[in-house]
């Protein structure tokens, strides 16, 4: 058995990048003080405010410490919900009735044709707001792609052969489909989840800016980036602090997944 030449460093860098925003989201609110300030809007960094103030005159460091819980929780919930629904649906289409599989895929394809931002705009215009609505809407928008990815991995020749062999040995098709094939597609699904996190974060940020999930005065990282973007060259830390935490979260997840898959490939060889 050989050790991966890249899996260790990649995973280590990924865990560092992932750990910073996650720890900030977890313990940051406990360390954050009051965000209100007397320094005024877009005040430059100083002794009283190490990262300055934002457009509403709030301390940027305090906002960065306390603004991760909502975006991390909502993004994780939407991503997890899309895979909890999408992967079982994909597995049901493998070896099942062809007409049912085709009908399901056609329905999902019609959903895939809907632009995500357009759906969020319609929800905002009709007054359907709230974090729960936002999480469910974004999870549903991810379903077509998740089902396609999982189904493509499940239709690999090795999976089909194993399914037939287990069926001939007396194993029920549902059990073989969900247990054996479910394990075999974990790699592609994990890679897709790492990259899909970026899209979910983008939709969350856009929706929060529209007021669909959180108000424009919330301390959420995504809201802070949108709120202060016009002041990027005046007080850059008001944008860079929450933006770097979001970038670190996305990059960390992708590197951790890449490192884990690299080690898994090495073990198999």
mmCIF file of C-alpha atoms in Angstrom:
data_model
loop_
_atom_site.group_PDB
_atom_site.id
_atom_site.type_symbol
_atom_site.label_atom_id
_atom_site.label_comp_id
_atom_site.label_asym_id
_atom_site.label_seq_id
_atom_site.Cartn_x
_atom_site.Cartn_y
_atom_site.Cartn_z
ATOM 1 C CA UNK A 1 0.000 0.000 0.000
ATOM 2 C CA UNK A 2 1.397 3.392 -1.022
ATOM 3 C CA UNK A 3 0.702 6.664 0.645
ATOM 4 C CA UNK A 4 -0.716 9.381 -1.473
ATOM 5 C CA UNK A 5 1.812 12.005 -2.407
ATOM 6 C CA UNK A 6 -0.772 14.741 -2.482
ATOM 7 C CA UNK A 7 -3.616 13.528 -0.319
ATOM 8 C CA UNK A 8 -1.983 14.472 2.986
ATOM 9 C CA UNK A 9 -0.932 18.061 2.172
ATOM 10 C CA UNK A 10 -4.141 18.733 0.270
ATOM 11 C CA UNK A 11 -6.292 17.457 3.116
ATOM 12 C CA UNK A 12 -4.229 19.377 5.705
ATOM 13 C CA UNK A 13 -4.581 22.644 3.789
ATOM 14 C CA UNK A 14 -8.255 21.925 3.292
ATOM 15 C CA UNK A 15 -8.887 21.313 6.980
ATOM 16 C CA UNK A 16 -7.141 24.587 7.870
ATOM 17 C CA UNK A 17 -9.167 26.565 5.333
ATOM 18 C CA UNK A 18 -12.375 24.803 6.367
ATOM 19 C CA UNK A 19 -11.683 25.019 10.087
ATOM 20 C CA UNK A 20 -11.265 28.801 10.189
ATOM 21 C CA UNK A 21 -14.787 29.723 8.970
ATOM 22 C CA UNK A 22 -16.412 26.810 10.792
ATOM 23 C CA UNK A 23 -14.783 27.720 14.116
ATOM 24 C CA UNK A 24 -15.639 31.358 13.504
ATOM 25 C CA UNK A 25 -19.267 30.424 12.885
ATOM 26 C CA UNK A 26 -19.306 28.172 15.961
ATOM 27 C CA UNK A 27 -17.539 30.243 18.620
ATOM 28 C CA UNK A 28 -17.459 33.658 16.964
ATOM 29 C CA UNK A 29 -20.844 34.775 18.367
ATOM 30 C CA UNK A 30 -19.563 33.984 21.869
ATOM 31 C CA UNK A 31 -16.570 36.289 21.356
ATOM 32 C CA UNK A 32 -18.335 39.067 19.487
ATOM 33 C CA UNK A 33 -19.289 42.181 21.392
ATOM 34 C CA UNK A 34 -21.867 44.801 20.413
ATOM 35 C CA UNK A 35 -21.683 45.712 16.738
ATOM 36 C CA UNK A 36 -22.889 49.285 17.174
ATOM 37 C CA UNK A 37 -20.267 52.006 16.977
ATOM 38 C CA UNK A 38 -19.916 55.761 17.379
ATOM 39 C CA UNK A 39 -17.160 55.981 14.769
ATOM 40 C CA UNK A 40 -19.550 56.484 11.864
ATOM 41 C CA UNK A 41 -19.958 54.642 8.579
ATOM 42 C CA UNK A 42 -16.988 53.254 6.650
ATOM 43 C CA UNK A 43 -14.441 54.245 9.278
ATOM 44 C CA UNK A 44 -10.911 53.035 8.513
ATOM 45 C CA UNK A 45 -9.286 50.372 10.712
ATOM 46 C CA UNK A 46 -7.937 51.700 13.974
ATOM 47 C CA UNK A 47 -7.311 50.859 17.612
ATOM 48 C CA UNK A 48 -11.014 50.825 18.514
ATOM 49 C CA UNK A 49 -12.070 49.026 15.347
ATOM 50 C CA UNK A 50 -9.313 46.721 13.985
ATOM 51 C CA UNK A 51 -11.196 46.142 10.717
ATOM 52 C CA UNK A 52 -13.053 49.459 10.602
ATOM 53 C CA UNK A 53 -16.813 49.912 10.285
ATOM 54 C CA UNK A 54 -19.304 49.080 7.548
ATOM 55 C CA UNK A 55 -21.869 51.216 5.713
ATOM 56 C CA UNK A 56 -24.191 51.147 8.713
ATOM 57 C CA UNK A 57 -21.431 52.169 11.132
ATOM 58 C CA UNK A 58 -21.098 48.710 12.692
ATOM 59 C CA UNK A 59 -17.796 47.179 13.751
ATOM 60 C CA UNK A 60 -16.603 44.875 10.941
ATOM 61 C CA UNK A 61 -14.659 42.494 13.203
ATOM 62 C CA UNK A 62 -17.706 41.969 15.406
ATOM 63 C CA UNK A 63 -19.872 41.375 12.338
ATOM 64 C CA UNK A 64 -17.377 38.850 10.926
ATOM 65 C CA UNK A 65 -17.297 36.948 14.202
ATOM 66 C CA UNK A 66 -21.064 36.802 14.542
ATOM 67 C CA UNK A 67 -22.181 36.500 10.917
ATOM 68 C CA UNK A 68 -21.204 32.938 10.059
ATOM 69 C CA UNK A 69 -23.771 30.882 11.945
ATOM 70 C CA UNK A 70 -26.715 31.698 9.697
ATOM 71 C CA UNK A 71 -25.003 31.274 6.324
ATOM 72 C CA UNK A 72 -23.180 28.066 7.321
ATOM 73 C CA UNK A 73 -26.325 26.522 8.823
ATOM 74 C CA UNK A 74 -28.601 27.467 5.934
ATOM 75 C CA UNK A 75 -26.114 26.411 3.256
ATOM 76 C CA UNK A 76 -25.420 23.091 4.968
ATOM 77 C CA UNK A 77 -29.137 22.424 5.440
ATOM 78 C CA UNK A 78 -29.989 23.150 1.780
ATOM 79 C CA UNK A 79 -27.073 21.074 0.489
ATOM 80 C CA UNK A 80 -27.828 18.134 2.800
ATOM 81 C CA UNK A 81 -31.541 18.187 1.977
ATOM 82 C CA UNK A 82 -30.870 18.123 -1.769
ATOM 83 C CA UNK A 83 -28.720 14.984 -1.439
ATOM 84 C CA UNK A 84 -30.995 13.253 1.064
ATOM 85 C CA UNK A 85 -33.781 13.505 -1.516
ATOM 86 C CA UNK A 86 -31.795 13.375 -4.760
ATOM 87 C CA UNK A 87 -29.568 10.340 -4.150
ATOM 88 C CA UNK A 88 -32.416 7.939 -3.180
ATOM 89 C CA UNK A 89 -34.399 9.171 -6.210
ATOM 90 C CA UNK A 90 -31.409 8.427 -8.448
ATOM 91 C CA UNK A 91 -30.976 4.956 -6.980
ATOM 92 C CA UNK A 92 -34.651 4.200 -7.553
ATOM 93 C CA UNK A 93 -34.175 4.815 -11.274
ATOM 94 C CA UNK A 94 -31.408 2.182 -11.501
ATOM 95 C CA UNK A 95 -32.802 -1.187 -12.509
ATOM 96 C CA UNK A 96 -36.357 0.000 -12.001
ATOM 97 C CA UNK A 97 -39.241 0.492 -14.404
ATOM 98 C CA UNK A 98 -38.006 2.406 -17.434
ATOM 99 C CA UNK A 99 -41.186 4.428 -17.924
ATOM 100 C CA UNK A 100 -41.121 5.595 -14.306
ATOM 101 C CA UNK A 101 -37.458 6.548 -14.562
ATOM 102 C CA UNK A 102 -38.043 8.501 -17.767
ATOM 103 C CA UNK A 103 -41.046 10.295 -16.282
ATOM 104 C CA UNK A 104 -39.073 11.283 -13.189
ATOM 105 C CA UNK A 105 -36.153 12.561 -15.263
ATOM 106 C CA UNK A 106 -38.438 14.573 -17.562
ATOM 107 C CA UNK A 107 -40.063 16.235 -14.548
ATOM 108 C CA UNK A 108 -36.656 17.056 -13.118
ATOM 109 C CA UNK A 109 -35.457 18.361 -16.485
ATOM 110 C CA UNK A 110 -38.339 20.840 -16.526
ATOM 111 C CA UNK A 111 -37.202 22.052 -13.120
ATOM 112 C CA UNK A 112 -33.614 22.287 -14.368
ATOM 113 C CA UNK A 113 -34.746 24.755 -17.051
ATOM 114 C CA UNK A 114 -35.829 27.275 -14.407
ATOM 115 C CA UNK A 115 -33.152 29.880 -13.571
ATOM 116 C CA UNK A 116 -32.433 29.788 -9.855
ATOM 117 C CA UNK A 117 -32.432 33.551 -9.402
ATOM 118 C CA UNK A 118 -35.745 33.840 -11.246
ATOM 119 C CA UNK A 119 -37.350 31.370 -8.852
ATOM 120 C CA UNK A 120 -35.999 33.321 -5.872
ATOM 121 C CA UNK A 121 -37.305 36.597 -7.355
ATOM 122 C CA UNK A 122 -40.767 35.073 -7.774
ATOM 123 C CA UNK A 123 -40.740 33.846 -4.170
ATOM 124 C CA UNK A 124 -39.673 37.282 -2.958
ATOM 125 C CA UNK A 125 -42.381 39.002 -5.043
ATOM 126 C CA UNK A 126 -45.116 36.699 -3.756
ATOM 127 C CA UNK A 127 -44.155 37.290 -0.136
ATOM 128 C CA UNK A 128 -42.924 33.757 0.541
ATOM 129 C CA UNK A 129 -40.012 34.687 2.759
ATOM 130 C CA UNK A 130 -38.153 33.139 5.643
ATOM 131 C CA UNK A 131 -35.138 30.916 6.155
ATOM 132 C CA UNK A 132 -37.162 27.699 5.909
ATOM 133 C CA UNK A 133 -38.643 28.688 2.549
ATOM 134 C CA UNK A 134 -35.207 29.679 1.279
ATOM 135 C CA UNK A 135 -33.564 26.406 2.322
ATOM 136 C CA UNK A 136 -36.306 24.278 0.732
ATOM 137 C CA UNK A 137 -36.352 26.329 -2.475
ATOM 138 C CA UNK A 138 -32.594 26.099 -3.010
ATOM 139 C CA UNK A 139 -32.574 22.383 -2.168
ATOM 140 C CA UNK A 140 -35.299 21.728 -4.760
ATOM 141 C CA UNK A 141 -33.386 23.755 -7.359
ATOM 142 C CA UNK A 142 -30.380 21.445 -6.877
ATOM 143 C CA UNK A 143 -32.375 18.212 -7.229
ATOM 144 C CA UNK A 144 -32.154 17.761 -11.035
ATOM 145 C CA UNK A 145 -28.359 18.062 -11.118
ATOM 146 C CA UNK A 146 -27.918 15.903 -8.007
ATOM 147 C CA UNK A 147 -30.125 13.130 -9.440
ATOM 148 C CA UNK A 148 -28.269 13.249 -12.772
ATOM 149 C CA UNK A 149 -24.842 13.013 -11.102
ATOM 150 C CA UNK A 150 -25.862 10.176 -8.777
ATOM 151 C CA UNK A 151 -27.654 8.276 -11.544
ATOM 152 C CA UNK A 152 -24.678 8.593 -13.892
ATOM 153 C CA UNK A 153 -22.377 7.144 -11.232
ATOM 154 C CA UNK A 154 -24.853 4.372 -10.417
ATOM 155 C CA UNK A 155 -25.119 3.320 -14.076
ATOM 156 C CA UNK A 156 -21.402 2.475 -14.293
ATOM 157 C CA UNK A 157 -20.786 -1.036 -15.723
ATOM 158 C CA UNK A 158 -19.358 -2.308 -12.445
ATOM 159 C CA UNK A 159 -22.451 -1.252 -10.539
ATOM 160 C CA UNK A 160 -24.768 -2.970 -13.004
ATOM 161 C CA UNK A 161 -22.801 -6.201 -12.912
ATOM 162 C CA UNK A 162 -22.671 -6.205 -9.119
ATOM 163 C CA UNK A 163 -26.407 -5.529 -8.923
ATOM 164 C CA UNK A 164 -27.205 -8.497 -11.166
ATOM 165 C CA UNK A 165 -24.810 -10.772 -9.257
ATOM 166 C CA UNK A 166 -26.296 -9.844 -5.878
ATOM 167 C CA UNK A 167 -29.816 -10.348 -7.234
ATOM 168 C CA UNK A 168 -28.930 -13.823 -8.533
ATOM 169 C CA UNK A 169 -27.562 -14.706 -5.070
ATOM 170 C CA UNK A 170 -30.948 -13.981 -3.539
ATOM 171 C CA UNK A 171 -30.376 -10.403 -2.403
ATOM 172 C CA UNK A 172 -33.382 -8.165 -2.910
ATOM 173 C CA UNK A 173 -33.004 -5.489 -5.576
ATOM 174 C CA UNK A 174 -33.887 -2.566 -3.254
ATOM 175 C CA UNK A 175 -31.315 -3.674 -0.687
ATOM 176 C CA UNK A 176 -28.596 -4.223 -3.321
ATOM 177 C CA UNK A 177 -29.440 -0.926 -4.958
ATOM 178 C CA UNK A 178 -29.357 1.205 -1.830
ATOM 179 C CA UNK A 179 -26.549 -0.507 0.074
ATOM 180 C CA UNK A 180 -23.983 -1.648 -2.481
ATOM 181 C CA UNK A 181 -24.558 0.908 -5.235
ATOM 182 C CA UNK A 182 -25.147 3.631 -2.655
ATOM 183 C CA UNK A 183 -21.662 3.033 -1.246
ATOM 184 C CA UNK A 184 -20.075 2.872 -4.684
ATOM 185 C CA UNK A 185 -21.298 6.343 -5.722
ATOM 186 C CA UNK A 186 -20.099 8.126 -2.592
ATOM 187 C CA UNK A 187 -16.956 9.394 -4.360
ATOM 188 C CA UNK A 188 -18.669 11.171 -7.282
ATOM 189 C CA UNK A 189 -21.400 12.474 -4.991
ATOM 190 C CA UNK A 190 -18.834 13.887 -2.551
ATOM 191 C CA UNK A 191 -16.952 15.645 -5.357
ATOM 192 C CA UNK A 192 -20.204 17.088 -6.679
ATOM 193 C CA UNK A 193 -21.191 18.264 -3.201
ATOM 194 C CA UNK A 194 -17.879 20.078 -2.789
ATOM 195 C CA UNK A 195 -18.325 22.010 -6.016
ATOM 196 C CA UNK A 196 -22.070 22.489 -5.549
ATOM 197 C CA UNK A 197 -21.409 24.248 -2.255
ATOM 198 C CA UNK A 198 -20.206 27.273 -4.250
ATOM 199 C CA UNK A 199 -23.487 27.485 -6.165
ATOM 200 C CA UNK A 200 -25.585 27.088 -3.025
ATOM 201 C CA UNK A 201 -23.596 29.838 -1.300
ATOM 202 C CA UNK A 202 -24.116 32.106 -4.304
ATOM 203 C CA UNK A 203 -27.879 31.512 -4.267
ATOM 204 C CA UNK A 204 -27.998 32.041 -0.508
ATOM 205 C CA UNK A 205 -26.136 35.339 -0.824
ATOM 206 C CA UNK A 206 -28.377 36.513 -3.655
ATOM 207 C CA UNK A 207 -31.553 35.499 -1.840
ATOM 208 C CA UNK A 208 -30.509 37.176 1.396
ATOM 209 C CA UNK A 209 -29.696 40.357 -0.500
ATOM 210 C CA UNK A 210 -33.220 40.254 -1.978
ATOM 211 C CA UNK A 211 -34.620 39.953 1.525
ATOM 212 C CA UNK A 212 -35.984 36.462 0.917
ATOM 213 C CA UNK A 213 -34.193 34.827 3.818
ATOM 214 C CA UNK A 214 -32.546 37.427 6.028
ATOM 215 C CA UNK A 215 -32.949 41.193 6.103
ATOM 216 C CA UNK A 216 -30.386 43.489 4.472
ATOM 217 C CA UNK A 217 -29.270 44.647 7.942
ATOM 218 C CA UNK A 218 -28.464 41.131 9.179
ATOM 219 C CA UNK A 219 -24.915 40.238 10.203
ATOM 220 C CA UNK A 220 -24.755 37.302 7.790
ATOM 221 C CA UNK A 221 -21.450 37.115 5.838
ATOM 222 C CA UNK A 222 -23.197 36.960 2.478
ATOM 223 C CA UNK A 223 -25.413 39.928 3.326
ATOM 224 C CA UNK A 224 -22.381 41.924 4.480
ATOM 225 C CA UNK A 225 -20.588 41.383 1.162
ATOM 226 C CA UNK A 226 -23.602 42.603 -0.814
ATOM 227 C CA UNK A 227 -24.306 45.500 1.537
ATOM 228 C CA UNK A 228 -20.787 46.918 1.448
ATOM 229 C CA UNK A 229 -19.725 46.074 -2.110
ATOM 230 C CA UNK A 230 -20.004 49.696 -3.294
ATOM 231 C CA UNK A 231 -17.533 50.707 -0.584
ATOM 232 C CA UNK A 232 -14.863 48.197 -1.630
ATOM 233 C CA UNK A 233 -12.295 50.877 -2.466
ATOM 234 C CA UNK A 234 -13.268 53.131 0.437
ATOM 235 C CA UNK A 235 -13.248 50.594 3.270
ATOM 236 C CA UNK A 236 -12.176 47.276 1.702
ATOM 237 C CA UNK A 237 -12.198 45.274 4.949
ATOM 238 C CA UNK A 238 -15.966 45.640 5.186
ATOM 239 C CA UNK A 239 -16.129 43.414 2.081
ATOM 240 C CA UNK A 240 -12.897 41.418 2.298
ATOM 241 C CA UNK A 241 -13.380 40.082 5.839
ATOM 242 C CA UNK A 242 -16.687 38.243 5.206
ATOM 243 C CA UNK A 243 -15.718 37.439 1.588
ATOM 244 C CA UNK A 244 -12.463 35.734 2.642
ATOM 245 C CA UNK A 245 -14.338 33.628 5.176
ATOM 246 C CA UNK A 246 -16.772 32.502 2.478
ATOM 247 C CA UNK A 247 -13.936 31.753 0.033
ATOM 248 C CA UNK A 248 -12.080 29.838 2.746
ATOM 249 C CA UNK A 249 -15.207 27.765 3.411
ATOM 250 C CA UNK A 250 -15.649 26.836 -0.266
ATOM 251 C CA UNK A 251 -11.955 26.146 -0.899
ATOM 252 C CA UNK A 252 -11.621 24.145 2.315
ATOM 253 C CA UNK A 253 -14.515 21.830 1.491
ATOM 254 C CA UNK A 254 -13.166 21.149 -2.007
ATOM 255 C CA UNK A 255 -9.624 20.454 -0.787
ATOM 256 C CA UNK A 256 -10.813 18.137 1.997
ATOM 257 C CA UNK A 257 -12.903 16.160 -0.502
ATOM 258 C CA UNK A 258 -9.997 16.012 -2.986
ATOM 259 C CA UNK A 259 -7.620 14.810 -0.278
ATOM 260 C CA UNK A 260 -10.025 12.125 0.919
ATOM 261 C CA UNK A 261 -10.616 10.834 -2.604
ATOM 262 C CA UNK A 262 -6.869 10.859 -3.316
ATOM 263 C CA UNK A 263 -6.212 8.657 -0.287
ATOM 264 C CA UNK A 264 -9.097 6.386 -1.263
ATOM 265 C CA UNK A 265 -7.690 5.874 -4.777
ATOM 266 C CA UNK A 266 -4.250 5.118 -3.319
ATOM 267 C CA UNK A 267 -5.656 2.485 -0.947
ATOM 268 C CA UNK A 268 -7.458 0.770 -3.815
ATOM 269 C CA UNK A 269 -4.297 0.567 -5.909
#
